[in-house]
mmCIF file of C-alpha atoms in Angstrom:
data_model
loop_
_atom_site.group_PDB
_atom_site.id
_atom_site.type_symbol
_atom_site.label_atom_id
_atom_site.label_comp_id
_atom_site.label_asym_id
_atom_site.label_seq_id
_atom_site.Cartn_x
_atom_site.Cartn_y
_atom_site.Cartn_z
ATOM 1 C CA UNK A 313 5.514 3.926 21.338
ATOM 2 C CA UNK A 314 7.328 5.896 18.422
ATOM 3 C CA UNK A 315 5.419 9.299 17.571
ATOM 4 C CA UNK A 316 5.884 10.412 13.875
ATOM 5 C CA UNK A 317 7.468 13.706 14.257
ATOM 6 C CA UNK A 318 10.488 14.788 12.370
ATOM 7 C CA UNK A 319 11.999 16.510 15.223
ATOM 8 C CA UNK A 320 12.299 12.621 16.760
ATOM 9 C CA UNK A 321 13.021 10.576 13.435
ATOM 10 C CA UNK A 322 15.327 13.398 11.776
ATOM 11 C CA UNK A 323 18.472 13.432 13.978
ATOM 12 C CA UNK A 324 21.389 10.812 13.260
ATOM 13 C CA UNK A 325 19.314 9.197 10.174
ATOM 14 C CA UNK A 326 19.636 11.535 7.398
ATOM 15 C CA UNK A 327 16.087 11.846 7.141
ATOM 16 C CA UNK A 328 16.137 15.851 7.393
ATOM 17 C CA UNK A 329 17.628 15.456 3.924
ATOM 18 C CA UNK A 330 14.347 13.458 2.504
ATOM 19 C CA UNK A 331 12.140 15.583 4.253
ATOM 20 C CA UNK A 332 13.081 18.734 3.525
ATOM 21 C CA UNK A 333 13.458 17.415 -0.438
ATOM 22 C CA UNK A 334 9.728 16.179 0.058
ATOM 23 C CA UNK A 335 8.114 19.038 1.684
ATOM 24 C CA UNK A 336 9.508 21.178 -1.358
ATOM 25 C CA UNK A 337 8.006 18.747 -4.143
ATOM 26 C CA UNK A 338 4.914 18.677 -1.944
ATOM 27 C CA UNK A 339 4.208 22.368 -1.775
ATOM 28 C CA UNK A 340 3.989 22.195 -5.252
ATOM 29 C CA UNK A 341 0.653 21.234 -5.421
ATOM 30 C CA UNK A 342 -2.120 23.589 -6.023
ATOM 31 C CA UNK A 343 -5.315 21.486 -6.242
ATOM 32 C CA UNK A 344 -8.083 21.553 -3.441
ATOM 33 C CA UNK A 345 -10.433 19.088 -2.618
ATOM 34 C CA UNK A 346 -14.410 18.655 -1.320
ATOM 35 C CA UNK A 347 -14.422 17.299 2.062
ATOM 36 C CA UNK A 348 -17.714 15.594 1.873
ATOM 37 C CA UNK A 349 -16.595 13.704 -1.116
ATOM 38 C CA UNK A 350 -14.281 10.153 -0.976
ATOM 39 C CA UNK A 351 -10.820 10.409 -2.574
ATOM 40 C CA UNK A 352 -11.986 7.094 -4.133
ATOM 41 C CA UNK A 353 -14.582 4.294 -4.278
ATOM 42 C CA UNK A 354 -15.078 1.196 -6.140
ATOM 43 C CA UNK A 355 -15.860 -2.825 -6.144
ATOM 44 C CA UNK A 356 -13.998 -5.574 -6.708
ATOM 45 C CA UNK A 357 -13.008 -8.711 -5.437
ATOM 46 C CA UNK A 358 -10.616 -9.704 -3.066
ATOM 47 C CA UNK A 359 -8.909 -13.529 -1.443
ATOM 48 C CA UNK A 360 -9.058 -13.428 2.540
ATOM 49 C CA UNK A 361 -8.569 -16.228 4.610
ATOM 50 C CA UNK A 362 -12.097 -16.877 4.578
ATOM 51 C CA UNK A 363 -12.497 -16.976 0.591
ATOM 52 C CA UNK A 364 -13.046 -14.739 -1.817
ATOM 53 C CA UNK A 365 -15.055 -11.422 -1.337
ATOM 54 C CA UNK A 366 -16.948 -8.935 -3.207
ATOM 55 C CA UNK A 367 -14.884 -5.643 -1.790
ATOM 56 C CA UNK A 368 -16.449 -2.082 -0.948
ATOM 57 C CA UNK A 369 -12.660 -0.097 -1.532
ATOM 58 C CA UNK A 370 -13.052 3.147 0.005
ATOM 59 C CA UNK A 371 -10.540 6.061 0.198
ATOM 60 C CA UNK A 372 -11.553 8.419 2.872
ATOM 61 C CA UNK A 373 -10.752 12.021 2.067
ATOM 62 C CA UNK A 374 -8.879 13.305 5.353
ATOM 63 C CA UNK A 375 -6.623 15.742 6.183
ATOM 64 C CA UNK A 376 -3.599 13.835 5.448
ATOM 65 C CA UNK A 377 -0.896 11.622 6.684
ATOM 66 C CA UNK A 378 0.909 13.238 9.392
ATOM 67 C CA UNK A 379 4.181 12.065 8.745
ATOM 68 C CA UNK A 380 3.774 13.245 4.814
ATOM 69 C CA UNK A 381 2.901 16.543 6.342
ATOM 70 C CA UNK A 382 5.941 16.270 7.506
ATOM 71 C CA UNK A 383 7.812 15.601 4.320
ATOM 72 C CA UNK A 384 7.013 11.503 4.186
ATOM 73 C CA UNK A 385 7.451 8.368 1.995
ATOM 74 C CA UNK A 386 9.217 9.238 -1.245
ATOM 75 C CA UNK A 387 6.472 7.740 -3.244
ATOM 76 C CA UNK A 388 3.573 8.289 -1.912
ATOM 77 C CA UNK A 389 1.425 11.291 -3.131
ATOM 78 C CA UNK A 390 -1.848 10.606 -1.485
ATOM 79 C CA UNK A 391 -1.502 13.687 0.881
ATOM 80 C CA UNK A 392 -1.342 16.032 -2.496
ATOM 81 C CA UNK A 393 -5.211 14.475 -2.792
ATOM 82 C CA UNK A 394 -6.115 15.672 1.241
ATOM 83 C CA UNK A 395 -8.082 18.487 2.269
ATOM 84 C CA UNK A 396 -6.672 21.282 3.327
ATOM 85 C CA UNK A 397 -6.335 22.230 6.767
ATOM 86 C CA UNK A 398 -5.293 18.898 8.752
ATOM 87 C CA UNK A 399 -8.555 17.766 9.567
ATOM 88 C CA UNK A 400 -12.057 16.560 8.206
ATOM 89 C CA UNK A 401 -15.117 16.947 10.699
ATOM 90 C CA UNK A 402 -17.302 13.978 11.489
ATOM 91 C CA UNK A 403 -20.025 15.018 9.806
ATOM 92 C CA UNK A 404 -18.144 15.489 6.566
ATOM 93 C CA UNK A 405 -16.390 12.035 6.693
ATOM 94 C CA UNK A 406 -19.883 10.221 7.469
ATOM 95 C CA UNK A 407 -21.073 11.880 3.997
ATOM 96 C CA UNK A 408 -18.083 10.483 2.425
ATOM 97 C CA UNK A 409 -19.499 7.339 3.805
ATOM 98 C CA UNK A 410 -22.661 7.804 1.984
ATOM 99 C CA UNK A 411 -21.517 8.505 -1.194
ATOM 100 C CA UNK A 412 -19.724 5.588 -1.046
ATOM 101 C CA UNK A 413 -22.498 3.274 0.183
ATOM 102 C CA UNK A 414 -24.977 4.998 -2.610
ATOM 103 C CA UNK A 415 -21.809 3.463 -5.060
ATOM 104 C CA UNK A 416 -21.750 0.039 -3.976
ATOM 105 C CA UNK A 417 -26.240 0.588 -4.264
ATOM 106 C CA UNK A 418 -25.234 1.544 -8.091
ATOM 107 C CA UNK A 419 -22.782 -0.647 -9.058
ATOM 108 C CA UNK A 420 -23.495 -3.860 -7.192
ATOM 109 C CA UNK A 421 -26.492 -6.120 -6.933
ATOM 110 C CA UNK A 422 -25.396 -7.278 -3.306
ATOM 111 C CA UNK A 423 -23.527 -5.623 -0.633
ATOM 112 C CA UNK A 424 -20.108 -6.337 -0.244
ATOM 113 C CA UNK A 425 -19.326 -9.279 2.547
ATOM 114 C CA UNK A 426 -16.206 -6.982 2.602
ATOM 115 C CA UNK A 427 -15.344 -3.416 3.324
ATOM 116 C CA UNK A 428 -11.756 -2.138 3.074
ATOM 117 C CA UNK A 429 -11.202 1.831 4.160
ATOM 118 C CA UNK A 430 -7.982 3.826 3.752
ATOM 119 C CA UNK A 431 -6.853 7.208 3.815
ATOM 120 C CA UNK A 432 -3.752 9.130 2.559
ATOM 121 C CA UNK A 433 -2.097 7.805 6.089
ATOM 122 C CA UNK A 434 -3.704 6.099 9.076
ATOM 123 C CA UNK A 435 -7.600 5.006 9.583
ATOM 124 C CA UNK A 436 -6.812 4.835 13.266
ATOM 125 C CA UNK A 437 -4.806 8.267 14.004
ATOM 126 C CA UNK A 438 -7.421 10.023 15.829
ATOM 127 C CA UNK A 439 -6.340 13.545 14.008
ATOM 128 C CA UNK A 440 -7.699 11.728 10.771
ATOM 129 C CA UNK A 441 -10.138 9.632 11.581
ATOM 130 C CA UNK A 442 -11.779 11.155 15.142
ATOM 131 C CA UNK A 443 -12.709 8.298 17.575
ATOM 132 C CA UNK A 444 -16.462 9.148 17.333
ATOM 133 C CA UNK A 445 -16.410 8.602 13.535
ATOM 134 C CA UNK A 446 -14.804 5.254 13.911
ATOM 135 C CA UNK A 447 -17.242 4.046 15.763
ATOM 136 C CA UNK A 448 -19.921 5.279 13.472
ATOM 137 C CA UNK A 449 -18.152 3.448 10.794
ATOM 138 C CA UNK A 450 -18.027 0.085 12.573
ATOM 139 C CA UNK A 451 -21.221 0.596 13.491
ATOM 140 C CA UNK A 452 -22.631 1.087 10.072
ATOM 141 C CA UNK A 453 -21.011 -1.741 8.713
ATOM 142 C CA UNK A 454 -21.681 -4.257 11.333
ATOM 143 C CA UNK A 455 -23.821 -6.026 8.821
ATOM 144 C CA UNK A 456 -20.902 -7.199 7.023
ATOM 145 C CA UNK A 457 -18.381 -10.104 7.500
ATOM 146 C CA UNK A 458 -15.240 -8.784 7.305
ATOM 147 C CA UNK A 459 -13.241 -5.175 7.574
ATOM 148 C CA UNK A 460 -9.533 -4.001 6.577
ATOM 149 C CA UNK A 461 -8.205 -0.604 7.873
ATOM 150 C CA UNK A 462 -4.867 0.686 6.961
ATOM 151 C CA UNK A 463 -2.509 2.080 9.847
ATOM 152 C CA UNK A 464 0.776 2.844 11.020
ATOM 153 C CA UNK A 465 2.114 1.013 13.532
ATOM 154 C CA UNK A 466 2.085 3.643 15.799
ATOM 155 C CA UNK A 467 -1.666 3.789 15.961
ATOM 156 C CA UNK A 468 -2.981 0.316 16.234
ATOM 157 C CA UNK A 469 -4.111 -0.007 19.806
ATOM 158 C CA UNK A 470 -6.196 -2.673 21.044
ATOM 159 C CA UNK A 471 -8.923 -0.492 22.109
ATOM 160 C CA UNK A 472 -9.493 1.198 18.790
ATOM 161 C CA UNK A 473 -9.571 -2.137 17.222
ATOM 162 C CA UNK A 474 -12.237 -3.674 19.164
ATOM 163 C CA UNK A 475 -14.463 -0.729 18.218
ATOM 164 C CA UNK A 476 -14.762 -3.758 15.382
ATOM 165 C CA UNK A 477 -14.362 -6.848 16.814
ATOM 166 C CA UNK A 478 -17.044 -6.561 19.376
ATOM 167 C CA UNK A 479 -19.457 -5.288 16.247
ATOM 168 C CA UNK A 480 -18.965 -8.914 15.399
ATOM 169 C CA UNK A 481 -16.883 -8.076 12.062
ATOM 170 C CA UNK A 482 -13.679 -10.169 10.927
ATOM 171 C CA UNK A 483 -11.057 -7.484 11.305
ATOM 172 C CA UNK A 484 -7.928 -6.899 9.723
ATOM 173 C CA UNK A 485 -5.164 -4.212 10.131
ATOM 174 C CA UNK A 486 -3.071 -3.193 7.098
ATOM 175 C CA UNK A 487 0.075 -2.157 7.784
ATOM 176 C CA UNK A 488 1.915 -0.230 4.700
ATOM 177 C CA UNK A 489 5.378 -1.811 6.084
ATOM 178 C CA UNK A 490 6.573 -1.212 2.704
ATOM 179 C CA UNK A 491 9.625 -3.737 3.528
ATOM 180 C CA UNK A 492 11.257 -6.219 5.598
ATOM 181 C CA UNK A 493 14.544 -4.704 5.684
ATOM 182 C CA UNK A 494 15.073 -1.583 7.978
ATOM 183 C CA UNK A 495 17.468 0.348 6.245
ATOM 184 C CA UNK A 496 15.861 0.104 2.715
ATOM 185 C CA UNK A 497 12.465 1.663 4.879
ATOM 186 C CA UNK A 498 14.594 4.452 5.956
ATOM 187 C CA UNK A 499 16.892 5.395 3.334
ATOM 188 C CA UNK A 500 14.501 4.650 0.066
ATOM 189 C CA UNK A 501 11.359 4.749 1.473
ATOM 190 C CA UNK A 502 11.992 7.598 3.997
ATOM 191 C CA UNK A 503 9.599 5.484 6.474
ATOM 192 C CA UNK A 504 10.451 6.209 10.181
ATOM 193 C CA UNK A 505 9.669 2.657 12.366
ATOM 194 C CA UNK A 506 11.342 -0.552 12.401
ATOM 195 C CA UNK A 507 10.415 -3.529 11.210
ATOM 196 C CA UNK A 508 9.983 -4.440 15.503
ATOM 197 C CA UNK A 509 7.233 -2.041 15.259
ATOM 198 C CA UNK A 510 5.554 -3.722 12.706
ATOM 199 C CA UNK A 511 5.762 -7.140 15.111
ATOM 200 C CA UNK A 512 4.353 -5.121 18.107
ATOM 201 C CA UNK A 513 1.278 -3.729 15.847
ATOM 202 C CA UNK A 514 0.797 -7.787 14.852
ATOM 203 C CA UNK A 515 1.028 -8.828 18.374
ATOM 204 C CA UNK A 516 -1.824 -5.845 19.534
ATOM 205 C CA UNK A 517 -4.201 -7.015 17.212
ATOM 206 C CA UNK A 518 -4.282 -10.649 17.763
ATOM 207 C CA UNK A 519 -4.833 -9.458 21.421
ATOM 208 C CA UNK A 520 -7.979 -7.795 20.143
ATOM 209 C CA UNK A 521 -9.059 -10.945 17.539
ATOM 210 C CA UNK A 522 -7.663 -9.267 14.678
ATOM 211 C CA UNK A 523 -5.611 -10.125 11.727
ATOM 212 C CA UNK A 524 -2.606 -8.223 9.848
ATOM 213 C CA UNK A 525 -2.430 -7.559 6.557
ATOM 214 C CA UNK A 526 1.616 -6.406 5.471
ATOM 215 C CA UNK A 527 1.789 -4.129 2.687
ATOM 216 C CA UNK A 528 4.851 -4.060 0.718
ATOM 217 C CA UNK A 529 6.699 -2.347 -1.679
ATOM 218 C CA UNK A 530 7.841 -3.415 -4.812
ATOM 219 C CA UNK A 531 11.053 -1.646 -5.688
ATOM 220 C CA UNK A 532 11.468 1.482 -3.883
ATOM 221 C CA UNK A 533 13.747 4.255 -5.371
ATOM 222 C CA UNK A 534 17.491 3.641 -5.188
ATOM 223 C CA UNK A 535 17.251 -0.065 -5.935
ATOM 224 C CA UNK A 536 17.881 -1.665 -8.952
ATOM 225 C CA UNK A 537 15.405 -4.257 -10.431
ATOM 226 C CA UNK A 538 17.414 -7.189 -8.989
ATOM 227 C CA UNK A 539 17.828 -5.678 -5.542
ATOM 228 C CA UNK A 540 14.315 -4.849 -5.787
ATOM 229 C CA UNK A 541 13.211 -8.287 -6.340
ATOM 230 C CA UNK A 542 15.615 -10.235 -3.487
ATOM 231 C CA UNK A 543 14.290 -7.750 -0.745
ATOM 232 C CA UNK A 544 10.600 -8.276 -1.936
ATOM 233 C CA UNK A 545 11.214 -12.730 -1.595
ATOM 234 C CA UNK A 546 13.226 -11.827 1.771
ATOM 235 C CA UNK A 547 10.038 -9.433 2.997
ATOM 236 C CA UNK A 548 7.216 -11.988 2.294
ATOM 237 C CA UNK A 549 9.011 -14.578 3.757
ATOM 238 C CA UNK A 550 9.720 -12.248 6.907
ATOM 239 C CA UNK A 551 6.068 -11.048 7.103
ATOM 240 C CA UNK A 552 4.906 -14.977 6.659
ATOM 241 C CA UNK A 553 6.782 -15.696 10.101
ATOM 242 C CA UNK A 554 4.952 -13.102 11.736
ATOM 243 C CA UNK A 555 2.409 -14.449 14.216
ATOM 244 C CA UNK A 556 -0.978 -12.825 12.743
ATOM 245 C CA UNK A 557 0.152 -11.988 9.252
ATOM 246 C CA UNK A 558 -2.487 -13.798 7.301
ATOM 247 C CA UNK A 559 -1.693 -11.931 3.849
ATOM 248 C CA UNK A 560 1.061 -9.895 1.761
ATOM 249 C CA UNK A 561 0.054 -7.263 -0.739
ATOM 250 C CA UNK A 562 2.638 -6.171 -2.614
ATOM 251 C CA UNK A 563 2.415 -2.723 -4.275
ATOM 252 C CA UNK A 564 4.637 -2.454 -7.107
ATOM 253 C CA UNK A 565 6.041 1.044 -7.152
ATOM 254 C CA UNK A 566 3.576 3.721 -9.565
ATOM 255 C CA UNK A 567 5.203 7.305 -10.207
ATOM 256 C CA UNK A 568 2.739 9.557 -8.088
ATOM 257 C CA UNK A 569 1.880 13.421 -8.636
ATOM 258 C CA UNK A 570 4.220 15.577 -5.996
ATOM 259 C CA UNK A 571 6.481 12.839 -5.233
ATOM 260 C CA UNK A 572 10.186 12.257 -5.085
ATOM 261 C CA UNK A 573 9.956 9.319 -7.352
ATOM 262 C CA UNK A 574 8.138 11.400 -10.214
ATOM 263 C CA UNK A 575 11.412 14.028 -10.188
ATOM 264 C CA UNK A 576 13.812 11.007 -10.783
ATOM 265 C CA UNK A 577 11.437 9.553 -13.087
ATOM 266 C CA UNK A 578 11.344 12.839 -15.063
ATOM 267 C CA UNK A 579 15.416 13.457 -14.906
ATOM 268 C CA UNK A 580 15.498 9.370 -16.387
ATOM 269 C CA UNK A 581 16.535 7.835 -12.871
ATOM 270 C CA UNK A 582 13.999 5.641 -11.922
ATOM 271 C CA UNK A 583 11.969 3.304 -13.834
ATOM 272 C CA UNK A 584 9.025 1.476 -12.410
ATOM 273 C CA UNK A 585 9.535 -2.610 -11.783
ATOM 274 C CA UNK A 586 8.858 -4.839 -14.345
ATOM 275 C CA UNK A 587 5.558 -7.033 -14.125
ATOM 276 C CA UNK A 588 8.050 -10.123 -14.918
ATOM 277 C CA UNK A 589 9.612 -8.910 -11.492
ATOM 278 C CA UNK A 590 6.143 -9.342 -9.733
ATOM 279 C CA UNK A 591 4.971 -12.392 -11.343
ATOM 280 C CA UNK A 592 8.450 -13.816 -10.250
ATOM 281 C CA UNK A 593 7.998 -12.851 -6.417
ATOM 282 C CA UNK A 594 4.299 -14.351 -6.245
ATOM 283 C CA UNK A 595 5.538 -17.838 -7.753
ATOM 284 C CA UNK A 596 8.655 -17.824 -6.089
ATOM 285 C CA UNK A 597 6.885 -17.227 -2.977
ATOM 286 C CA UNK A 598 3.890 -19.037 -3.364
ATOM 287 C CA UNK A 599 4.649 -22.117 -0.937
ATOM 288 C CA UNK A 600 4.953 -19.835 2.067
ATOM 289 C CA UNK A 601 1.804 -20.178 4.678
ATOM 290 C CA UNK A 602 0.743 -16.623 3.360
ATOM 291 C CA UNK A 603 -1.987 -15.235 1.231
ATOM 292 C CA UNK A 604 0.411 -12.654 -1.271
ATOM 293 C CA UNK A 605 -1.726 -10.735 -3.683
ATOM 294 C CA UNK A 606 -0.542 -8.047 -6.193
ATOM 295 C CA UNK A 607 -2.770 -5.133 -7.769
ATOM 296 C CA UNK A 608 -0.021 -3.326 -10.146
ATOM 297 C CA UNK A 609 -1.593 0.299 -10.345
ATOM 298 C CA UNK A 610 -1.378 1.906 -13.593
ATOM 299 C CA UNK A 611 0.329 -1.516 -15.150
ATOM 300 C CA UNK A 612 1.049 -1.037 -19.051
ATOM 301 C CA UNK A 613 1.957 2.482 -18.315
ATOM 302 C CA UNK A 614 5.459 4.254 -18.499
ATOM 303 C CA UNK A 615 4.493 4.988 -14.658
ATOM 304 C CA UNK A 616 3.433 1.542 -13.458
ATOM 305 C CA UNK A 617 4.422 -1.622 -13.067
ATOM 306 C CA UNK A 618 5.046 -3.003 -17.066
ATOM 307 C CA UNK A 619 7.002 -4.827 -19.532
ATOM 308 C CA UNK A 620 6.940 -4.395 -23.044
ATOM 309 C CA UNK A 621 3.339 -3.314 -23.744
ATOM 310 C CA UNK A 622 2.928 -5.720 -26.077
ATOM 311 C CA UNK A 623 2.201 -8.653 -23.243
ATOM 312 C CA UNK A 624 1.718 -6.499 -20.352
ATOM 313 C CA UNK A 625 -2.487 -6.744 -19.988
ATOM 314 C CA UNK A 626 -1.826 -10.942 -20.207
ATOM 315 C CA UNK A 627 0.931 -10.885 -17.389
ATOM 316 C CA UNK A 628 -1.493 -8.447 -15.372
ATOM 317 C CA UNK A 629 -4.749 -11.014 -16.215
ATOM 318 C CA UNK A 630 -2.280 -13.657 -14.599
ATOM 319 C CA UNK A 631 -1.777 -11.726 -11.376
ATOM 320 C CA UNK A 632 -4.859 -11.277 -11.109
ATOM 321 C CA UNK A 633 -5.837 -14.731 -11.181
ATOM 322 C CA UNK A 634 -3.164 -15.751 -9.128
ATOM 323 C CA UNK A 635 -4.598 -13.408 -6.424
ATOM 324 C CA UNK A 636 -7.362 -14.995 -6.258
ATOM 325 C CA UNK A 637 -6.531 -18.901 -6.583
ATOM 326 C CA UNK A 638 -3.174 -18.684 -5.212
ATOM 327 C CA UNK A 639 -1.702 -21.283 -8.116
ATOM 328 C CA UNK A 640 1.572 -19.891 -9.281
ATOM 329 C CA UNK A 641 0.749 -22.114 -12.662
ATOM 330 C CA UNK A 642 -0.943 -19.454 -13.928
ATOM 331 C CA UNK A 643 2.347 -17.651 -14.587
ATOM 332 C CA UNK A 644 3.394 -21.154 -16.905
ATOM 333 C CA UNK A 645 0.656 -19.377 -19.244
ATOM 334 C CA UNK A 646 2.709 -16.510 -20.186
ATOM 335 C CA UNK A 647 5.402 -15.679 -22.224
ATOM 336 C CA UNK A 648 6.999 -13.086 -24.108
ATOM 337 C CA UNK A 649 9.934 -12.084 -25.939
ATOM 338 C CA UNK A 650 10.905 -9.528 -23.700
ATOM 339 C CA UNK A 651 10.835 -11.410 -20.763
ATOM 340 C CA UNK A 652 14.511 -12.300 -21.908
ATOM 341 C CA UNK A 653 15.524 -8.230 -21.594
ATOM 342 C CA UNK A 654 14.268 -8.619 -18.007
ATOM 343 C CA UNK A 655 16.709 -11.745 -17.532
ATOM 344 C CA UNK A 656 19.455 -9.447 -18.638
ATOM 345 C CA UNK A 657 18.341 -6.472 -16.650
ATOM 346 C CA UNK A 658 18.685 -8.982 -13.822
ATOM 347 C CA UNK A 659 22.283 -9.924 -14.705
ATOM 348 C CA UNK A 660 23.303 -6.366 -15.476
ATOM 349 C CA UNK A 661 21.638 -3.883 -13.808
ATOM 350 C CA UNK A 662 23.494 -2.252 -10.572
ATOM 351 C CA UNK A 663 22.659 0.541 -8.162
ATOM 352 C CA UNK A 664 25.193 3.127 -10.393
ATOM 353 C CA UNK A 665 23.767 2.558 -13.946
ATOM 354 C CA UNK A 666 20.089 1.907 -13.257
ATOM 355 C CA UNK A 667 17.808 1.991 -14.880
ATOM 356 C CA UNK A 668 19.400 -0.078 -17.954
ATOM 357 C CA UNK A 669 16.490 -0.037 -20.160
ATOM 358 C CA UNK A 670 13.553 2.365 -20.285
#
């Protein structure tokens, strides 16, 4: 089973370079954070294979993703929102799990048939998350019908998952596989496993009556919008023919605090995907025996997914309802002028000149 250490993953792959180009951007930060409080909570809705759920989303403030600590994924700057020090004691993450429960008592008038927890890396490393505290966690929520927690491959282990499974609860692992294709994991993602890892993790949790969820990643740095978009139709379609994979998200690409995609983005190299892009891979991909679901973070925004701005908040409204009904009509409902500069960024654009437009 891989182990993500750079003094494994570095040698022959080029991924010194990243890393030491990462853990530079990443000591840049300077904020700190409470320990007892979640990087995150909040309700919403979400398509499963069992319907549509109310969602408890909750971001567990840990001491970070080990492999970021490292130097890590080139866009990800959840570890710049981790407390210091490595690690979060058990007592401090179960009052995380109290604020977050006092939320859902605010903000909803029923609790959520679903609960989904992350962290800035893996729910089921045991240096984030410590065994006894997932336990307490499946154990509180063994009311509910259904739980998603997000992992490396590495980590998901039968044993850990049935901490879940025998509460009862519908249990999913999310896997932040990013893509499909190996070398566009390593060289643009700076993500150490292969895409064979990704199968073994499915195969583990069927063994223990889960499900997989595959999170990709829409446009990476160091593709251009149509290279982008091919790899994202080749990944679902991969990820669909995985035994287990019940459902795609795809995360289009948002320019995060201490990252290496916000220093390209500031120096005019990288521009986040278009939301024509997305829209395109959900209908184009919408007969496959998959649930594929999109939440563009910070769409409309120079550092999210967008368009024009003058139609991106109607192409986002028909994601949305596409995630939940699955009915790639919805996308027949939208139009815009500039949805013909995105057909010519399509024809044009190239690895050496992107991004063509701004």
């Amino acid at each position: 089973m891989s182990k993500p250490s750079p003094e494994v993953y570095e040698q022959g792959k080029g991924m010194d370079a990243h890393n030491k180009a990462m853990r530079e951007i990443r000591s840049r930060k300077d904020e700190t954070y409470d320990p007892r409080e979640p990087t995150r909570v909040w309700i919403d809705e979400d398509n499963t294979p069992d319907g549509v759920y109310q969602s408890l989303t909750i971001i567990l403030n840990t001491g970070g993703c080990r492999w970021a600590r490292a130097g890590g994924c080139t866009m990800c700057g959840y570890v710049a929102e981790s407390v210091e020090g490595g690690s979060v004691a058990h007592e401090d993450l179960m009052a995380q799990i109290d604020v977050c429960l006092e939320h859902e008592a605010d903000n909803a008038d029923d609790p959520s048939g679903l609960i989904k927890i992350y962290t800035s890396g893996s729910f089921l490393d045991e240096r984030e998350v410590p065994a006894e505290t997932r336990r307490a966690i499946a154990e509180t929520f063994s009311d509910r019908d259904r739980i998603v927690v997000e992992s490396l491959p590495d980590f998901v282990d039968r044993g850990k998952i049935e901490d879940f499974t025998d509460q009862g609860l519908e249990t999913d692992i999310a896997v932040g596989l990013e893509t499909a294709t190996d070398r566009v994991r390593r060289d643009c993602v700076n993500k150490y496993f292969e895409f064979s890892e990704f199968e073994r993790a499915a195969a583990d949790a069927r063994e223990a009556g889960a499900g997989i969820k595959a999170y990709l990643l829409m446009k990476p740095p160091f593709l251009s919008e149509p290279d982008a978009l091919e790899d994202m139709k080749r990944s679902v379609r991969k990820c669909a023919a995985v035994e287990g994979c019940h459902t795609v998200s795809m995360n289009p690409t948002n320019v995060q605090r201490h990252t290496m995609v916000e220093d390209l983005y500031h120096e005019g190299g990288y521009r986040p995907p278009w939301l024509w892009s997305v829209a395109e891979v959900l209908e184009s991909t919408a007969d496959e025996d998959v649930i594929v679901v999109s939440d563009p973070v910070g769409h409309g925004s120079d550092r999210g997914a967008h368009n024009c701005g003058e139609c991106d908040d109607r192409v986002q409204k028909a994601i949305k309802d596409f995630d939940l009904r699955q009915d790639p009509s919805v996308f027949e409902q939208v139009s815009c002028a500039c949805e013909r500069t995105w057909e010519l960024v399509l024809e044009r654009e190239t690895g050496y000149n992107q991004p063509l437009v701004r």
